[in-house]
Amino acid sequence: MQLTVWTYEAPPHVGAMRIATAMEGVHYVLHAPQGDTYADLLFTMIERATKRPPVTYTTFQARDLGSDTAELFKTSVKEAYERFRPQALLVGASCTAELIQDDPGGLARALDLPIPVVPLELPAYQRKENWGAAETFYRLVRTLAGPHAPPPGSKRPARGPDDAPRCNILGPTALGFRHRDDVHEVTGLLHRLGVTVNVVAPLGATPADIARLGEADFNVVLYPEIAYQAAQWLDRTFGQKSTKVVPIGVGATRDFIAEVAALASVDPAPVLAGAPSRAPWYARSVDSTYLTGKRVFVFGDATHAIAAARIAADELGFEVVGLGTYSREFAREVRAAAAKYGVEPLITDDYLDVEAAIAAAHPELVLGTQMERHTAKRLGVPCAVISAPVHVQDFPARYAPQMGHEGANVLFDTFVHPLMMGLEEHLLTMFREDFEFHADAAPSHLGVAASRGEAPSVAADPAPAPAVSPTPVPGPVPSMAAAASAEAAVVTDAAPIPSAAAAASPVPLRWAADAEKELHKIPFFVRGKARRNTERFAQDRGLSLITIETLYDAKAHFSR
Amino acid sequence: MNAVVAPVANAGCVDAPVLYERGQREVFCGLTGIVWLHRKIQDAFFLVVGSRTCAHLLQSAAGVMIFAEPRFATAVIEERDLAGLADANSELDRVVTRLIERRPDIRLLFLVGSCPSEVIKLDLDRAATRLSQSFAPRVRIRAWSGSGLDTTFTQGEDACLAALVPDMPATEADAPPSLLVVGALAEVVEDQMARLFAEIGIERVRFFPPRRSDDLPPVGPGTRLLLAQPFLAETARLLEKRGATRLTAPFPLGVEGTAGWFGAAARAFGVDEARFDAAIAPRAERARTALARHRERLAGKSLFFFPDSQLEVPLARFAARELGMRLVEVGTPYLHRGHLAAELALLPPGTMLSEGQNVDNQLDRCRAAQPDLTVCGLGLANPLEAEGLATKWSIELLFTPVHGFEQAADLAELFARPLVRRSRLKV
């Protein structure tokens, strides 16, 4: 058993719902107890769908267990078919129905419906949402496109000289983070390259569309978490190559254009030359100089985390100080990316592990999911959301892709806005003793939480810091971060471990009052790091009292 | 199945036929009760023993609350726990031990059963007894089931409170009669009620559940039960088994319901009529004045209830009698005729009542009737809005303080707001 408060991913049958809901003409009959219909809310509320998800639940109760739940399942399938008249049917079990061991596939087959029925085996106690979505899409593609497969070993017929190259776009689903606008953006890119889109799937596709996937020349895989498995099968069956680059960021978009052009045998030069993204100029403009070397921690699904790290390092000049994912299926790719930035990869689905890693890395910006947004708020660190799971505000009304040129513009704004812009940061430093700009004043856009900016290192002090600063020192700061790190420690190690500074130090470190005062003159957003560095410096030299001189010795030692 | 209910001549709907339906039920399971119960019992922790689905449900239902150092979590069953029961029990002990070490402020730990834990027959009652012994006296551990197999939405609260009844101390043999108000209420509502009981001269009033787990009210033959919520069948049964007497009353929703509810207590305690009127009448009058504005907007509008919380019958009674709304259908997940007797008597004769659900059939009836306002869950609300029907999402009626005189107008406002909004939007 695993003690869980937050989960990054839903159970796998929710992944199957994301495929069914994305499509037209598909219905999903889910053997599930009363109450599992809660998942409908994800679609009707978070994504604000105007229709109910095309899912019929058997909603069995205790009294049904004594009788025939298999019969109940068959009745549900029959009634759902008659009412909704789908072109294809998905059948499967949720976690509880998996335990009672009715066989949805066999039961549905026995009804001999005149449409394709796709049985789903989604092991709810091993796998999760994205795996469920990928598996469901793969099964659908096999069932519906499979009958159109050429005999094994046949060569892909060459495209006619006047035919435009055709591709499928694979991966966008319901409840996908910015899938709606990514499809629009990527479709535009493909059109500019002269590539025709054959089918977009599963989003908006019908079973008939899935059946003609094989007609395209190649596949564009937008979200490997969802479409990798299906794309592999299409490659084996129809000889369709697929794209490997996900076009998130300016560099990745350029690589993607080159990759597609090669697959389609067209010239990428005109499209590359016309690259209309504003992000590169914005990043070069002098106001962005202050972004140089900002410490950024990245966590999300593998695709978005890897893409965000590249943008952060190569396109904004940040320093990536942490990179991780909850997508175990793509852990290898994330490990490889982490190696590129020289950071330890974090592969976990426990948000407390992520919280501990963030606290330890002292980032100045966190790029993550909804959970990291809350963690960052708690730690007083600026944050932007780059990946699911996300809440309702990240299914925006406005056009907000992550991919392509416009996506790069959106990401520049998204990453930079939580930080202070250059001029604001400069003014804050100049007027740091001013009553409105003093060192403990939070930037207006962060609200009160920002006053906890240095919480992690304050918490690391054995004794509370004396309130010597002329400016108010935040009082109840230690509790939250201490609780957070203690919590993380308990969950990972069973026994609470003391916080880092105390553990490493045999003698408790003490800050002289004037050194503490001096420390508070340092802008709050780098103060945590200054405190940590100074303490490490003092420990390494066996000093127990930190004076102003120690502070500046450490500063000189660590200056980059 | 779709029988039309004929109007009856007797008082309200006491003997009215009920359309009983089976099929897909678009409802929450009892685990959802944790979301408000943990706010109420401040030193309790709720540990669901279930699957990732259960954890995901709680996360979805609790929204952003999950980060305010929540006092609930899920022990997610994994593949290896399914291999053998002994293993699952020792795993549970490990998780509970770690949890209690980590949260020393917890005095009461609920092991909450789920569909998966019930199907694999993990005996949480025995686990609770076993763990209680190892953690006594610091932490008490109790078990109840919030599974969808056994409970619908608010029935989770019933199951939770029922698990606490055996722990309630017995009243002294010669104790004078006392009043026990049962059902989790917002603190502001509880305080208002306590003041009003004091004013009419009922001195010994306790609320259940209490705000702290070590403050359980006593129960015994002198105890008079006043249910504040209509979904407490099992809790009431167990309290009656311990000698308490249930007072028949409407539920304290709206002016009439609240007055009737206090009236039932007043009669049971022999309160002087003049004193009762002096306390109640001004409050009732103030509430009626506040209601009038909403009644203007809502009178004559038709109303359709999908089943959700068992609050539907009292809410329908309030909407019909105090707001002048027309009831198209009143759906409830479970109709307890005994506890709802006073409510059913007040419902307009001929009201169509349905118990249970076949959601697609019910949607057909709703679409055919084109009600002015539909009370339903969040899975149905936006799709119905997109079809042009105004909706009021029902969960809000659980989380918002709606009981008592001072909240009567707030309750009416919840019904009025979607209609006001529709009339305002010009796009």
PDB file of C-alpha atoms in Angstrom, chain A residues 297 351-352 354-363 366 371-383 446 448-457 459 477-478 480-485 524:
ATOM      1  CA  PHE A 297      13.402  23.504 -11.441  1.00  0.00           C
ATOM      2  CA  TYR A 351       4.572  15.054  -4.695  1.00  0.00           C
ATOM      3  CA  LEU A 352       6.343  15.155  -1.346  1.00  0.00           C
ATOM      4  CA  VAL A 354       9.156  16.666  -5.555  1.00  0.00           C
ATOM      5  CA  GLU A 355       8.580  19.209  -2.823  1.00  0.00           C
ATOM      6  CA  ALA A 356      11.716  18.061  -0.997  1.00  0.00           C
ATOM      7  CA  ALA A 357      13.747  18.227  -4.200  1.00  0.00           C
ATOM      8  CA  ILE A 358      12.503  21.745  -4.916  1.00  0.00           C
ATOM      9  CA  ALA A 359      13.282  22.915  -1.399  1.00  0.00           C
ATOM     10  CA  ALA A 360      16.789  21.443  -1.654  1.00  0.00           C
ATOM     11  CA  ALA A 361      17.512  22.973  -5.066  1.00  0.00           C
ATOM     12  CA  HIS A 362      16.600  26.544  -4.033  1.00  0.00           C
ATOM     13  CA  PRO A 363      15.294  27.434  -7.493  1.00  0.00           C
ATOM     14  CA  VAL A 366       9.601  26.342 -10.754  1.00  0.00           C
ATOM     15  CA  MET A 371       0.974  20.416  -7.634  1.00  0.00           C
ATOM     16  CA  GLU A 372       4.233  22.280  -8.146  1.00  0.00           C
ATOM     17  CA  ARG A 373       2.210  25.489  -8.379  1.00  0.00           C
ATOM     18  CA  HIS A 374       0.955  24.850  -4.843  1.00  0.00           C
ATOM     19  CA  THR A 375       4.347  23.691  -3.606  1.00  0.00           C
ATOM     20  CA  ALA A 376       6.003  26.772  -5.044  1.00  0.00           C
ATOM     21  CA  LYS A 377       3.337  28.976  -3.485  1.00  0.00           C
ATOM     22  CA  ARG A 378       4.053  27.373  -0.145  1.00  0.00           C
ATOM     23  CA  LEU A 379       7.789  27.943  -0.557  1.00  0.00           C
ATOM     24  CA  GLY A 380       7.296  31.454  -1.930  1.00  0.00           C
ATOM     25  CA  VAL A 381       8.986  30.695  -5.247  1.00  0.00           C
ATOM     26  CA  PRO A 382       7.617  31.949  -8.585  1.00  0.00           C
ATOM     27  CA  CYS A 383       6.083  29.217 -10.715  1.00  0.00           C
ATOM     28  CA  LEU A 446       3.236  37.095  -5.593  1.00  0.00           C
ATOM     29  CA  VAL A 448       1.810  37.464   0.902  1.00  0.00           C
ATOM     30  CA  ALA A 449       3.268  34.034   0.251  1.00  0.00           C
ATOM     31  CA  ALA A 450       6.421  35.572  -1.150  1.00  0.00           C
ATOM     32  CA  SER A 451       7.487  36.788   2.267  1.00  0.00           C
ATOM     33  CA  ARG A 452       8.252  33.131   2.910  1.00  0.00           C
ATOM     34  CA  GLY A 453      10.904  33.227   0.211  1.00  0.00           C
ATOM     35  CA  GLU A 454      13.707  32.217   2.490  1.00  0.00           C
ATOM     36  CA  ALA A 455      11.668  29.790   4.514  1.00  0.00           C
ATOM     37  CA  PRO A 456      13.680  26.665   3.705  1.00  0.00           C
ATOM     38  CA  SER A 457      16.916  28.018   5.068  1.00  0.00           C
ATOM     39  CA  ALA A 459      13.811  26.395   8.899  1.00  0.00           C
ATOM     40  CA  VAL A 477       7.966  31.290   8.735  1.00  0.00           C
ATOM     41  CA  PRO A 478       9.731  28.146   9.955  1.00  0.00           C
ATOM     42  CA  MET A 480       5.451  25.540   7.146  1.00  0.00           C
ATOM     43  CA  ALA A 481       8.714  24.642   5.509  1.00  0.00           C
ATOM     44  CA  ALA A 482       9.778  22.609   8.495  1.00  0.00           C
ATOM     45  CA  ALA A 483       6.524  20.712   8.352  1.00  0.00           C
ATOM     46  CA  ALA A 484       6.961  20.249   4.640  1.00  0.00           C
ATOM     47  CA  SER A 485      10.457  18.886   4.820  1.00  0.00           C
ATOM     48  CA  PHE A 524      15.106  38.150  -0.814  1.00  0.00           C
TER      49      PHE A 524
END
